[in-house]
Every structure is written in C-alpha cells, then in structure tokens.
Amino acid sequence: MTGPLAAPAPPPAGPVARPSGRAAGQMREVRIERGYTRHAEGSVLVSFGQTRVLCTASVDNKVPAFLRGKGEGWVTAEYGMLPRATHTRSDREAARGKQGGRTLEIQRLIGRALRACIDRKALGERTITLDCDVLQADGGTRTAAITGAYVALVDAVRWLQARREINRDPIFGAVAAVSVGVYRGVPVLDLDYAEDSDCDTDMNVVMNDGGGFIELQGTAEGHAFRREELDGLLALAEAGIAELIAKQREALAG
Amino acid sequence: MTGPLAAPAPPPAGPVARPSGRAAGQMREVRIERGYTRHAEGSVLVSFGQTRVLCTASVDNKVPAFLRGKGEGWVTAEYGMLPRATHTRSDREAARGKQGGRTLEIQRLIGRALRACIDRKALGERTITLDCDVLQADGGTRTAAITGAYVALVDAVRWLQARREINRDPIFGAVAAVSVGVYRGVPVLDLDYAEDSDCDTDMNVVMNDGGGFIELQGTAEGHAFRREELDGLLALAEAGIAELIAKQREALAG
Amino acid sequence: MTGPLAAPAPPPAGPVARPSGRAAGQMREVRIERGYTRHAEGSVLVSFGQTRVLCTASVDNKVPAFLRGKGEGWVTAEYGMLPRATHTRSDREAARGKQGGRTLEIQRLIGRALRACIDRKALGERTITLDCDVLQADGGTRTAAITGAYVALVDAVRWLQARREINRDPIFGAVAAVSVGVYRGVPVLDLDYAEDSDCDTDMNVVMNDGGGFIELQGTAEGHAFRREELDGLLALAEAGIAELIAKQREALAG
Amino acid sequence: MTGPLAAPAPPPAGPVARPSGRAAGQMREVRIERGYTRHAEGSVLVSFGQTRVLCTASVDNKVPAFLRGKGEGWVTAEYGMLPRATHTRSDREAARGKQGGRTLEIQRLIGRALRACIDRKALGERTITLDCDVLQADGGTRTAAITGAYVALVDAVRWLQARREINRDPIFGAVAAVSVGVYRGVPVLDLDYAEDSDCDTDMNVVMNDGGGFIELQGTAEGHAFRREELDGLLALAEAGIAELIAKQREALAG
Amino acid sequence: MTGPLAAPAPPPAGPVARPSGRAAGQMREVRIERGYTRHAEGSVLVSFGQTRVLCTASVDNKVPAFLRGKGEGWVTAEYGMLPRATHTRSDREAARGKQGGRTLEIQRLIGRALRACIDRKALGERTITLDCDVLQADGGTRTAAITGAYVALVDAVRWLQARREINRDPIFGAVAAVSVGVYRGVPVLDLDYAEDSDCDTDMNVVMNDGGGFIELQGTAEGHAFRREELDGLLALAEAGIAELIAKQREALAG
Amino acid sequence: MTGPLAAPAPPPAGPVARPSGRAAGQMREVRIERGYTRHAEGSVLVSFGQTRVLCTASVDNKVPAFLRGKGEGWVTAEYGMLPRATHTRSDREAARGKQGGRTLEIQRLIGRALRACIDRKALGERTITLDCDVLQADGGTRTAAITGAYVALVDAVRWLQARREINRDPIFGAVAAVSVGVYRGVPVLDLDYAEDSDCDTDMNVVMNDGGGFIELQGTAEGHAFRREELDGLLALAEAGIAELIAKQREALAG
C-alpha cells in the first residue's frame, strides 16, 4: 500500500454512461494486500476501488457445540462497518446493543461462501473466524469481503501447515464474489455506491475457480428483471470472478 | 379449513425418487384460506403441504420516520416461528431476547418482495405490516409466507378501498414465491423438509405475474451448481409460480 | 375443527345484559382439538368462544440446572400472543427484544398451575415445556391456555408411557382455569374482551378436579370488592371449572 | 430507628408451632419510619420484623404517553432487591441486563394497589413513582412494600398540597397488604421466610380501610386448598390489615 | 446509628467559603457501622456526611473461569445507586436493561482498590463480592464505597477465619479513599455534592496505610490544573486518608 | 503511509532494559496521517509504534437533548477495537450485544479530554463525534486515540470554518496523552504491550499545550507507588506530551 486509504480515484478511462466512467464490464481497481496487520494468522486489506475491507483470519482450537467430538472444523465470519466508513455516520452497532439485519445477513453469506472451499474434516477440530471490517465503503463491501477473506483463510491454513498442525491441505479451489446490476437499462459489473443507489437490479454472485456458482442473490429494486437480463448479468459476473481469482492467485504467490 | 393443521399427508402418487413421492415438477398441495382470524384487515392461512403459515396484514395510519411527510406509504413484514412448529422445539426468540439472523433475513426478504407489487404513492401515508407466523414447518416457510402475505395484503387494500380511504388501487400485479433445488442430482420443485435437509442446491425464487424476477437466492449446500442446473431450476420455478398465482387468484375470487 | 378460526360468533340466546347475550353463569362455547399440529408430543387448539390458543407440549430429556441429578422432572410454560391476535396490532416481543411483564406473569402462572397436577418424581429427569400461543384473543387467554395445556400435557405423558419411558403415571387429577368478574354489578362467568375491559373486578381461578384451589388472582379494577361478591364469584368459578374438566375428559377420551 | 437494620429478632413469646414462636394470628413487629432519606418527596423505611423495605415517592410533572393531555395523573412502582438482601447473594438485575419475572410481577402489583386509593383527576398531569427497594428480606417483601409505599405516597401528596400545586386531596382511603398461608395445616398471618419456604398455601391480600379487597393472590404450593381454608386465611388477613392501617395512621400522625 | 439516614447536617463550624462551612482540610463526619444487615458475611453502612452507602461482602466458593484451578481467590465489586438516592430521580438501571458507563467505571475502580490489599493465594479458591449500594448521595459515593467496603471485606475474611476455612490472614494493610478538588481556586478535602458540581478539578485518591498510592484519578472540569495545585491536592488527600484509616481501625476494633 | 500497518518494528537503539530496547524516556515512533479515509470531516491514522488507531471526526447539526436550545455544541467519542487487533481474538462487542466496561471507560475519557480544548459556545449547536477504532493494538491505545482524535477534531473544525458555518475558532490549545509506568523499578515513558502487562504502576496523562493537566489516571498494578515515583512519572509524561504536541502541529501544518 503506497498511500492512505483515501487516495483519489483514478481518472475515468473514457466518455461512458457509468458515473465512474468505467465500461460496462470493467471492474474497479482491485488490490489485495497480505500481512496488513500483524497479530492475525491471516490479515488482508482488500480494495475494490474506494471500498476497503480489512479481513483477518483467526485460528481457535475449539469448535462450536454442535460439532464437538466429530473430528470436523468450522469456518465462520463476522462483518462490521466502522461508523464513518460511509458518507454519513451510522450508529455503532456495539453501542446500539445489537447487530442489524443487514449485518447478520452479510456475515452469514460470507461464512457460507468460505465453507464452500474447505474440507472441514481435513481442517480438524478447530475454528477459523473471518472478521471482515469495512474501513471505507463505496459499494460492494460484501463481495470485496468474500474475495479478501478467501486470501486470509488461505494464509491461516498455510500457517497451520507450516506448524505441521494439519497434514492434508483442506483448501479446495478458490472462491470470489462480485456484484452486477442493471444500471439505467444496461447490465454492468462491480457496482460502486453511486450506481448501487440508483440501479434497477442488484445481484451478488459468488463463484469458485471451477466456474460453479456458490451463491446467487438478485434483487429487483425497481422493475422486475427478465430472463435475458439475468443471462447478461451472469455473463458479466463470470468474467469479473475470473479476474478476481487471478488477483487472489497473484497475491498468494507474492 | 376442514380439519386440524396436522391432517395426514396425501398418499404418494407413484414410485418416484422424492421422499414425498412427488414428480420432479410437482408442487405440494397448496391451500389459501382467507379470513382465518378475525381482527386483522387481511388474514390468510397458507399451506404448502404440511407447511402452514398464518399471514396477517395490519393497517396503521403512520409511516416510519424516513418517509414522514412524503406522501408515500410503506409495506413491511415480520416473521416468526412458533417454538414447536419444527421437529424439535427451538427457543422462543422473545425469551432469548433477540431475533436470529435467519429470521431477520427472511422478514427482510418478505418485505422487499411485497413492496415490489405496490404503488406506495397510491397507498398514501400508511403502513401495512405483514406478520407471517409459522404454525407448522415442513420446508419452504419463506416462500409460503410470501405467497400468502400477498393475498393478505390485497385483502387489506380492498378493506381500505371499501372504506374509501384510498382512491386509486395501489396493487399492480401479483407476487408469489417457490423454492427449487437439486435433490440427488435432479432439479425438483417446492422442497419439503426431508429434501431441503439433504439437497445440494437450494434456491428461492420470487416472481410476479408478468414473469419477471423479484428475488433470486440460490445457495450451493454441497457442490457448486453449474449454469445448466441453474437453467433447469429456473424453468421449474417459473412453472410453480404460475400455479401459485392461479391459486391466489382463485382464493381472491372466492 | 370445521372452519377457520374466525368463524362468526353464535347468535345471542336472548335479551340479557352481557354484551354477548350470555346468562351470568354461562360459559362461551369451549372446544378442545387434540393433534392440531403434528410435530409436538402434545398439540391442542383450545377455544373459549373467539379466544383461540395453540398449546403444544414438548418433551426434553434434560432438566434445569437446579434439578440436575435429583431424579425429578420439570414442567414449565411459555406464553406468546401473535401480534395481530388482538384488535389493534401489538409489538412483536421478539422484535422488541424482551417479553413484557404481563407475558412473564402469565407464563409463570401457567407453569405453576400445571406443576400442581404432576408427580415430578414419576416423570423422571425430563422437562415438558408447554408453549401457549394465542392465535386470536377475545379475553380469557390465560385461562384457556391452562385448560388446553393440561390436555397437551396429558398427551405428552401418554406418548412417554406408550414408548415405555416412564412406568408410573405422573398425572394426578386434572387442572382447569376460568375467569370470573363483576360486570355492571353482577358476577359473571368467563369474561370476553368486551366485558373484561369494562368490569369492576376480574378474577382468574385455577382449580383441580377434586374441587381444590390451585391459584386465585383477583383484582379490583374499579371499586374494591366485598366479601359477598367474592363468594358469588367463587361459586360461578366452581361451576365453570366443572364444565371445563368435563370437556377435557371428553377430549381425552375422543 | 434506634439501631442498625440487623437488630436481633425479639425472643419468642412462648412455646408455639411457628418457627418464630408467634401465635397464628400474630403479626411481626411492624415499624414505619418517615423521612428516612432526604431527597425524595416521600421516603419511608418499613419493617415487618426482619424484612426492611425502603419506599420512596418521587413526583414528576409528566405523565406516560397514553395519558398525555387527558388531565389525569399516574402512579407507578418499581421494585428491587439488593443482591445481598437475601440469605445467599442473588444476581444484580442491572448487571444481568433485565428484571426477572418475579420483579416485574411484584412491581405491577404494587402499582395497581396504590392506584386503587388515588383520584387521578385530582392528582393532575403528574406521575408519582414509588421505588420499593428491599434492604433486607425475610419474607413478605411485597406486602411490606405496599404498606410502606402508601405512606410515602401520602407524604408526596402532602408535599404537593403544601406547595399548593394541587387543590383537592387525591387520596381516598388507605391501602395495606399482608400475606397469609397454611403452615403445617394451620392458617397463619404474615409469613416470614422460614414459613414461606415450607408452607402449603401462600396468599397475598391487599385491602383498603373500608374492608374492601383490592387484590387477592393465592397459590397452592403443596396440595390444593379448600374453601374452608380460604375462609380462614381471609379472616386472618382482614385482622392483619386492620392493624397495618392503624400503624400507617399512627406514622402519618407522628 | 441513632436516627434515620436523613438526619440533618451538623451546623457549620464557622464562617468559611465552603457551602458546608467546613474548613478546606476538614472532612465531613464519617461513620462506619458494622453488621448493618444480617445475611451478608460483612455488612457495613458507611456515611461521609449525608452520603450513605451500604457495603456488603458475600463469600462464594467459586472463582471466575480465568482463575479456575490456580489456587487463587478473587475480589470483585458491584455498584448501584437507588433511583431516588439523588436530588432528582434517576432511571433504575435494571429497568433500562444495562449499567451505565459511570457505574461500570466505579465498580471496576472499587474492585481494583480492594484487590490491592489482599493476598489472593492466601484467600484460596473463593470469591468475595463487594456490593456497594448508595442509599443517599451527596458527593463522594465512590470514595465512601471503597472505605466502607474495606471494612466489610475484613469482616468477611474474619468470618472465614473463624470457621477455619483459611489459615493465613490474606489481608495486608488497609485501603481507603477520598476525593479532593479545587473549589473556587482553593484545594479542599472531601467534596460534597454542592462543591462537586461547581469545582474546577476533581480528584479521587485511593491509598493504603503505608502511605502508598493505589489509584489516582484527576479530572479538570474547568481549566486545566497545574503541578502546584496537584501537590496541594495530594497533601490534603494524604491527611484525609489517614483519618479514614483511623476510623476503619476504630470500627473494626469495636 | 508507505507500507501496511504491520511494518516491522525499528531495530533497538542499544542494549537497554526495556523489551523494545528503548531508553526510559524514549517514545515509540509516532506518526499522524491526515485524510486517511475519505468520507469523514476529519480522518486521522495515528500510530504509536505498532499501535494504530483510526480516528474520524463526524459533524452533525444536532445536539443531545440536555443541550437543546442552549446555543452550545457538544464533543463526544466512541471507542472500539477490531476483534483481531490483539494477540488473541477478542469477542466483537456488537455481537455480544454490549460495550464492555473498559470500552465505556475509555470513550468517556476521550470525550472529556477533547471537550477540554473546545469552546462549545463558539462551536454552536452541533455535535462532533470522534470515533476511535483500534486497527492494531500494542499498548497505549487510549493515549494514541486522544492524540489522534485531537487532529481529527481540528480538521473537522477547519472544514466548518471553510464552509463559513462558524465564525469564531472554537479550538483553544492542543490536547495530547501518553502513558507512563514503573517497569521493573524504573519509570518509563509510553508503555508498549510487553511492558504494560508486566509493570507495577500504569498511569495515563492527558495535558494541554500550556502544560496543564486535563486528566491523570494512575493505577498500582503490583505494589502501591510512592510520591517520589509519581514525581518521576509526571516528569516523563510532560516531556512526552511536548513531543506529541509538536507532532500534532507538524501534521496539521502538512
């Protein structure tokens, strides 16, 4: 990372309809920085343009009650947003005394997505918790969180392997996520906040490196979407996910 | 309603692979009973086979703070499950002191789905709350809830129209929902509990009567699902939704 | 059950002072339907006129901490009201994050009442939880709940006996409850909502089939009540309870 | 008050069956000290033997939302027990994060009892809150609380009258409470902790100075109680209440 | 204790600037009454003038999870204020559902202060909980609480020794606390409410009988305080603490 | 900022007793980066060695209820720690449903400290909220938070001035904070985690640029500290604060 989180956005690439000037199938600049903080077994700062999420992976040698004694591990996630990650300050959930529905929904999604790439028997009776905390939000925080948390998860698993605590690699395949949507009638990839708050359909897609779908969550905000729009969105998502998985590989090789 | 909720399931139709004996594209028996309880402006007991959900619509002449003075109404939903609606008793959320993530996720989904068929300007500054309480669960409670809540919503709107509180019909189109999934390699329609707990992919689909998608939520439980599986699931869902919308019409005409 | 919960009230029997047209010592129509839902070990829909309460009994092979290792069982109750069981919608307690004082008071009462008819040694180290959920309210929900929960409890005990998990019958005697009150100067039996909101004294009486009192809770809403009024109320309650216990027997024999 | 709260109990009066040596119809020593603390508009330390409850009355020139603009006042109560008021320390409710069912039940009872002796129109749009905090518990805390809170309420009303904030005396009659129970087969008055934990029937009775009943709450702890036992208990309660009302008068005259 | 808590303040000693008429280095009248309530192993009512705090010490033969099996004990504190201990009624924390920041801060301080005078190995695997409940507040409640809780703690330890549950005396030294502040430019000892709400600097000092500091918490309310003011405040505090420790000795000898 | 937060610590300066190799009066490297995130009116990443705290200042045109209509503003703070900011993961407070005592204590301290440098009349009826979130912890998070929050506060005030929303500069003087402690008998400046967990006395000092004390919070962890130790600690703190205030000035000039 060469500057503060608030570095100015890159200049638009040309005269297009998206507020950011991006082409319909163009992702924002994606950066994945490993080792961002020092205590966690995996620690990744992921950026999708101005959206910045800190993803840490913590290893604990215990499993939830429902798994005790079964010889299997668990992967779970928690999600949070700093109060002023957003344009206007939102209440601190710890102060309000509970996590909102949106937060719970997102952290359940992240957990399911990451469990889809891990062999829990091979992990053994331990839990890996992925904390995804949004430092700065500009749309797509949940998809950035999944994409970054995957890299933190791999780092935590490599840490266990380096200490010879597990023998068999429990990671199979990679998992990444991206949003797509219909913005002013045109399917576009990787919505930022300006697009997200003004689009007709918003869909989050989680896929693996084999081209399989892990999760698909589409919502018509304005008018209902038709089958051909869905097909267009899925094609964009597939291309975006391929880019993200390449970025993950590059980061893990670095 | 001609008998208690726990009426025995109909005998299987023939030797098929589904636990219930249904064909892959066959829905469970669907019943929609209006006027089930007497105080609510709309009150519907909806059954998808053994799944029974009581959906009431309550009219309130207030809107949430963020809408005050804008001349628009609001439609929202709350979801609950009686503790022993399920095979083993689950904790009462009121006693635990909070609604779980699954509950919040479902009630947010129901609210979004129903708002997709209402003109909130025409509704005027009032809120309609849809309470969806599961009396008996056997898979598909959220899709049954959406399907039944639509009918309760229409009844509440008709009540407002009968009292001449609104002039213009705020309902446009119908909304219904169904689940589909890949069970033992085969795409099937309207999963019951036995299938739901043992399937590879589970998808909830909300559509309107124009064939547009309102929500799409698919999750790979086992292996990731491929594009052709998705296509098969969507075809089943479209057929199921058409049946449900016919049932809604029939109930509303009754 | 031959129709929806909201079936119209029977026509009044003659020109009397009670809003419902009932005679002073006349109960509302009482119905007790066993096997109302299918998963619980006991499941009863009890109706006192338009008041409808679903009572389920759930068996769990654990006891609370204070009883562990003592060879005794426990019977406890939880009470809830669907938000639109009432004339105007009340807040969902799960959403508010706590059960109100009225709810806690009622569920403590139901638990005490039912523990008065069970030999906890004979039950063995297991807990039976009685969930009493009001589907429709028209006064007297707590007395209906006790009356119905007794039948659900017996069904759950019979289920345990059928599986030979207990040898000795832990049920001794029957328990039922009714409300009485002074309405416009006249003691009346089994108050409905219209009477309950406009009466001077309101008393809930729980008795067993031996004519003994289990609980007595009387409150002067308007002026204090005198000893002779109390005597009149108790006489009405005794007659009402005898009717209810006959209904319970009939239901259990059915 | 001439000594610390923990002053030794008086020696038993003779060889009787009650653990305290009292006769069946004998109350514990009752003391009512006004002006116990200095900030409250009414502040009373009431003792029923070793049970000591501090009752304060606080005047606030606001009413709850449901009464605003109606020209009526409100009287409400809160109840608490210091963690080590009891033989073994109980959890602090503020630390546990909620008031238990027993607490809510008691404070609702105190509030209803005190509202039965006040003309809320004459009080005007203000609220009097009665805080009843148990400093030392030895059975009968709720009845001592009602008895003491009445005196604190009168003091607060006199304070308002002295400042000429109200013209008409809103207090009509007096209210006091006592417990009675069947201890080893014998009806006895004013149960202490030793009796309370070992009795068959426990009843709390609230009456006014006209001999009318305000509240009656009887519970069979062991075997159900019969009509003749009830009659015996009510006779004891009437005598006890008369004594308590005399003590209240004496204190208020002092 | 020879009268109610609300006994009138002693007449001022002479014409001085403090609202109470005290000299700058003069403490309020301090009283320490042991055995104030009867159930606790230690029970002390401590008064600093009109501030009255009931401090009880409760012995429990368990330790918190983080100490289990280490052969060490624990000393902890909880703090509460009766709603009408203050000039205007404050909300009951149990009813609000949480302890406020001020409460938590004070009880953490009391616990740390008392742990500074106890050999936790010698105490063995048991917990002593100090409940400090303010019956009447007039400034300095936390310093009164620490001073009184020390005496209650010693009483509880003596009780354990009398029962031969511990062999070695775990108490080393005494601990007391006092507040000091700069009031209208002059450093003064033991602030009462009138001074506390109108002073520039407020400092709470906890010391032991060897003249060592246990805690020092100073806050500039108005202008920042300078080093020479700090020196003046510390000198006053040292003198006050010496008086308090003498009072503690006297009480324990009594 | 030229690298990730987890950049390796600088090599020790020479053979000294502190774990970090620092001299007794040597602070860790302090960095203050303004404009770290983009949405807040002030956004500062402050580092005291490996301790990194993100401090944002948010302006809101409302004041708390107790200040409404008084023409004064308010400055308040909230504090949080990311779950894996620490060596072992700590629970997320939002998930536990409440902020712990330590958190509340720290955020109250930060708020008081910052209010000591602002003229609330000149600020006008608006609130500035300082969110201090610890991204990485290595001791001294509260002192780093105060030091960084001051800079964020100034930035927010400058933003208001640039928009001409306030005329008069409400900032008077600067505020910074540092910890000091007695480590193995030697007073040292700016404790890191290794020292903090193994020191006898720990003191947090908040001062202004005029050399006045704003807050002083000293705790004896092991043996009580003596007056001469206190003097040594205060001298170290004064020197450290002077350095910090120079860093603040430099950052604000940058």
Tab-separated table of C-alpha atoms in Angstrom, chain A residues 4-181:
chain	number	residue	atom	x	y	z
A	4	PRO	CA	-3.636	6.377	2.741
A	5	LEU	CA	-6.921	4.610	2.162
A	6	ALA	CA	-8.454	7.775	0.817
A	7	ALA	CA	-6.215	8.016	-2.264
A	8	PRO	CA	-8.041	9.753	-5.115
A	9	ALA	CA	-9.869	7.572	-7.639
A	10	PRO	CA	-8.077	7.006	-10.990
A	11	PRO	CA	-9.255	9.307	-13.780
A	12	PRO	CA	-12.095	7.916	-15.925
A	13	ALA	CA	-10.989	5.808	-18.917
A	14	GLY	CA	-13.272	7.455	-21.435
A	15	PRO	CA	-16.698	9.036	-22.050
A	16	VAL	CA	-19.189	6.358	-20.817
A	17	ALA	CA	-22.507	6.361	-19.043
A	18	ARG	CA	-21.344	4.970	-15.686
A	19	PRO	CA	-20.760	7.657	-13.021
A	20	SER	CA	-17.211	6.350	-12.640
A	21	GLY	CA	-16.590	6.422	-16.361
A	22	ARG	CA	-15.959	2.677	-16.413
A	23	ALA	CA	-17.021	0.422	-19.291
A	24	ALA	CA	-19.980	-1.861	-18.554
A	25	GLY	CA	-17.805	-4.908	-18.000
A	26	GLN	CA	-14.941	-3.108	-16.274
A	27	MET	CA	-14.140	-3.751	-12.661
A	28	ARG	CA	-12.744	-1.117	-10.341
A	29	GLU	CA	-9.065	-1.375	-9.480
A	30	VAL	CA	-8.699	-4.385	-7.176
A	31	ARG	CA	-5.858	-4.638	-4.670
A	32	ILE	CA	-5.159	-7.417	-2.208
A	33	GLU	CA	-2.522	-6.708	0.460
A	34	ARG	CA	-1.481	-9.609	2.662
A	35	GLY	CA	0.019	-9.172	6.123
A	36	TYR	CA	-1.798	-5.884	6.673
A	37	THR	CA	-1.915	-6.223	10.453
A	38	ARG	CA	0.430	-8.338	12.491
A	39	HIS	CA	-1.377	-10.434	15.081
A	40	ALA	CA	-3.827	-12.455	12.972
A	41	GLU	CA	-2.916	-15.736	11.294
A	42	GLY	CA	-4.176	-14.176	8.069
A	43	SER	CA	-4.654	-10.439	7.518
A	44	VAL	CA	-5.660	-8.927	4.208
A	45	LEU	CA	-6.701	-5.432	3.143
A	46	VAL	CA	-8.811	-5.770	0.041
A	47	SER	CA	-9.798	-2.784	-2.083
A	48	PHE	CA	-12.391	-2.685	-4.837
A	49	GLY	CA	-11.772	0.917	-5.854
A	50	GLN	CA	-12.621	3.091	-2.849
A	51	THR	CA	-14.171	0.211	-0.944
A	52	ARG	CA	-11.622	-1.059	1.605
A	53	VAL	CA	-12.216	-4.038	3.837
A	54	LEU	CA	-9.822	-5.461	6.393
A	55	CYS	CA	-10.198	-9.259	6.524
A	56	THR	CA	-8.460	-11.173	9.286
A	57	ALA	CA	-8.469	-14.909	9.862
A	58	SER	CA	-8.132	-16.151	13.451
A	59	VAL	CA	-7.475	-19.774	14.352
A	60	ASP	CA	-9.001	-21.208	17.510
A	61	ASN	CA	-8.560	-24.790	18.681
A	62	LYS	CA	-12.228	-25.183	19.523
A	63	VAL	CA	-15.374	-25.823	17.555
A	64	PRO	CA	-18.989	-24.785	18.240
A	65	ALA	CA	-21.000	-27.118	20.475
A	66	PHE	CA	-22.862	-28.794	17.603
A	67	LEU	CA	-19.547	-30.079	16.139
A	68	ARG	CA	-17.739	-31.152	19.297
A	69	GLY	CA	-16.184	-34.593	19.050
A	70	LYS	CA	-16.972	-35.076	15.359
A	71	GLY	CA	-13.449	-34.546	14.083
A	72	GLU	CA	-14.504	-31.660	11.861
A	73	GLY	CA	-13.621	-27.992	11.849
A	74	TRP	CA	-15.659	-24.863	11.248
A	75	VAL	CA	-15.266	-21.640	9.303
A	76	THR	CA	-17.365	-18.649	10.282
A	77	ALA	CA	-17.429	-14.922	9.618
A	78	GLU	CA	-18.292	-11.673	11.316
A	79	TYR	CA	-18.868	-8.406	9.478
A	80	GLY	CA	-18.749	-4.853	10.692
A	81	MET	CA	-18.624	-1.368	9.308
A	82	LEU	CA	-16.773	1.442	11.067
A	83	PRO	CA	-19.323	4.163	11.892
A	84	ARG	CA	-17.802	6.646	9.497
A	85	ALA	CA	-16.914	4.253	6.694
A	86	THR	CA	-19.951	5.742	4.971
A	87	HIS	CA	-20.967	9.166	3.652
A	88	THR	CA	-22.935	9.978	6.754
A	89	ARG	CA	-22.090	8.460	10.108
A	90	SER	CA	-24.114	5.393	11.025
A	91	ASP	CA	-24.687	4.215	14.577
A	92	ARG	CA	-22.082	1.944	16.119
A	93	GLU	CA	-23.724	-1.467	16.459
A	94	ALA	CA	-21.869	-2.184	19.724
A	95	ALA	CA	-23.402	0.972	21.208
A	96	ARG	CA	-26.892	0.214	19.913
A	97	GLY	CA	-26.590	-3.199	21.537
A	98	LYS	CA	-27.263	-5.351	18.537
A	99	GLN	CA	-26.173	-6.157	15.029
A	100	GLY	CA	-28.689	-5.123	12.396
A	101	GLY	CA	-30.400	-7.438	9.950
A	102	ARG	CA	-28.163	-6.350	7.084
A	103	THR	CA	-25.021	-7.145	9.093
A	104	LEU	CA	-26.266	-10.589	10.117
A	105	GLU	CA	-27.314	-11.339	6.549
A	106	ILE	CA	-23.900	-10.402	5.185
A	107	GLN	CA	-21.886	-12.319	7.743
A	108	ARG	CA	-23.987	-15.422	7.200
A	109	LEU	CA	-23.320	-15.085	3.462
A	110	ILE	CA	-19.549	-14.721	3.934
A	111	GLY	CA	-19.419	-17.760	6.204
A	112	ARG	CA	-21.375	-19.971	3.794
A	113	ALA	CA	-19.255	-18.820	0.849
A	114	LEU	CA	-15.956	-19.658	2.538
A	115	ARG	CA	-17.148	-23.003	3.884
A	116	ALA	CA	-17.720	-23.960	0.247
A	117	CYS	CA	-13.982	-24.189	-0.432
A	118	ILE	CA	-12.784	-26.043	2.642
A	119	ASP	CA	-12.654	-29.691	3.581
A	120	ARG	CA	-13.731	-29.475	7.209
A	121	LYS	CA	-12.521	-32.983	8.023
A	122	ALA	CA	-9.025	-32.058	6.837
A	123	LEU	CA	-9.142	-28.883	8.937
A	124	GLY	CA	-9.656	-30.922	12.087
A	125	GLU	CA	-11.384	-29.722	15.271
A	126	ARG	CA	-10.589	-26.041	15.007
A	127	THR	CA	-12.461	-22.898	14.031
A	128	ILE	CA	-11.252	-20.209	11.671
A	129	THR	CA	-13.090	-16.913	12.173
A	130	LEU	CA	-13.014	-14.374	9.383
A	131	ASP	CA	-13.518	-10.825	10.622
A	132	CYS	CA	-14.410	-8.504	7.760
A	133	ASP	CA	-14.384	-4.876	8.853
A	134	VAL	CA	-15.173	-2.150	6.373
A	135	LEU	CA	-12.799	0.798	6.788
A	136	GLN	CA	-14.236	2.699	3.835
A	137	ALA	CA	-17.383	1.915	1.891
A	138	ASP	CA	-18.183	2.695	-1.721
A	139	GLY	CA	-20.488	-0.167	-2.728
A	140	GLY	CA	-19.753	-3.882	-2.941
A	141	THR	CA	-18.469	-4.349	0.603
A	142	ARG	CA	-19.791	-7.902	0.888
A	143	THR	CA	-18.248	-9.061	-2.362
A	144	ALA	CA	-14.923	-7.448	-1.515
A	145	ALA	CA	-15.108	-9.089	1.916
A	146	ILE	CA	-15.590	-12.580	0.455
A	147	THR	CA	-12.800	-12.062	-2.060
A	148	GLY	CA	-10.364	-10.837	0.576
A	149	ALA	CA	-11.426	-13.278	3.279
A	150	TYR	CA	-10.540	-16.154	0.959
A	151	VAL	CA	-6.925	-14.979	0.865
A	152	ALA	CA	-6.839	-14.512	4.653
A	153	LEU	CA	-8.254	-18.006	5.052
A	154	VAL	CA	-5.564	-19.494	2.842
A	155	ASP	CA	-2.894	-17.662	4.837
A	156	ALA	CA	-4.272	-19.036	8.101
A	157	VAL	CA	-4.316	-22.546	6.675
A	158	ARG	CA	-0.741	-22.156	5.419
A	159	TRP	CA	0.229	-21.023	8.929
A	160	LEU	CA	-1.291	-24.218	10.349
A	161	GLN	CA	0.501	-26.287	7.745
A	162	ALA	CA	3.827	-24.578	8.450
A	163	ARG	CA	3.446	-25.531	12.109
A	164	ARG	CA	2.519	-29.058	10.998
A	165	GLU	CA	-0.778	-28.892	12.833
A	166	ILE	CA	-2.604	-30.244	9.817
A	167	ASN	CA	-1.291	-32.730	7.276
A	168	ARG	CA	-3.682	-32.576	4.417
A	169	ASP	CA	-4.481	-29.294	2.639
A	170	PRO	CA	-8.122	-28.523	3.477
A	171	ILE	CA	-8.490	-25.836	0.784
A	172	PHE	CA	-10.014	-26.999	-2.455
A	173	GLY	CA	-10.420	-24.392	-5.134
A	174	ALA	CA	-10.818	-20.638	-4.748
A	175	VAL	CA	-13.868	-18.519	-4.002
A	176	ALA	CA	-14.520	-14.932	-5.055
A	177	ALA	CA	-17.542	-12.655	-5.331
A	178	VAL	CA	-18.685	-9.704	-7.355
A	179	SER	CA	-21.812	-7.618	-7.772
A	180	VAL	CA	-23.591	-6.976	-11.033
A	181	GLY	CA	-26.638	-4.888	-11.769
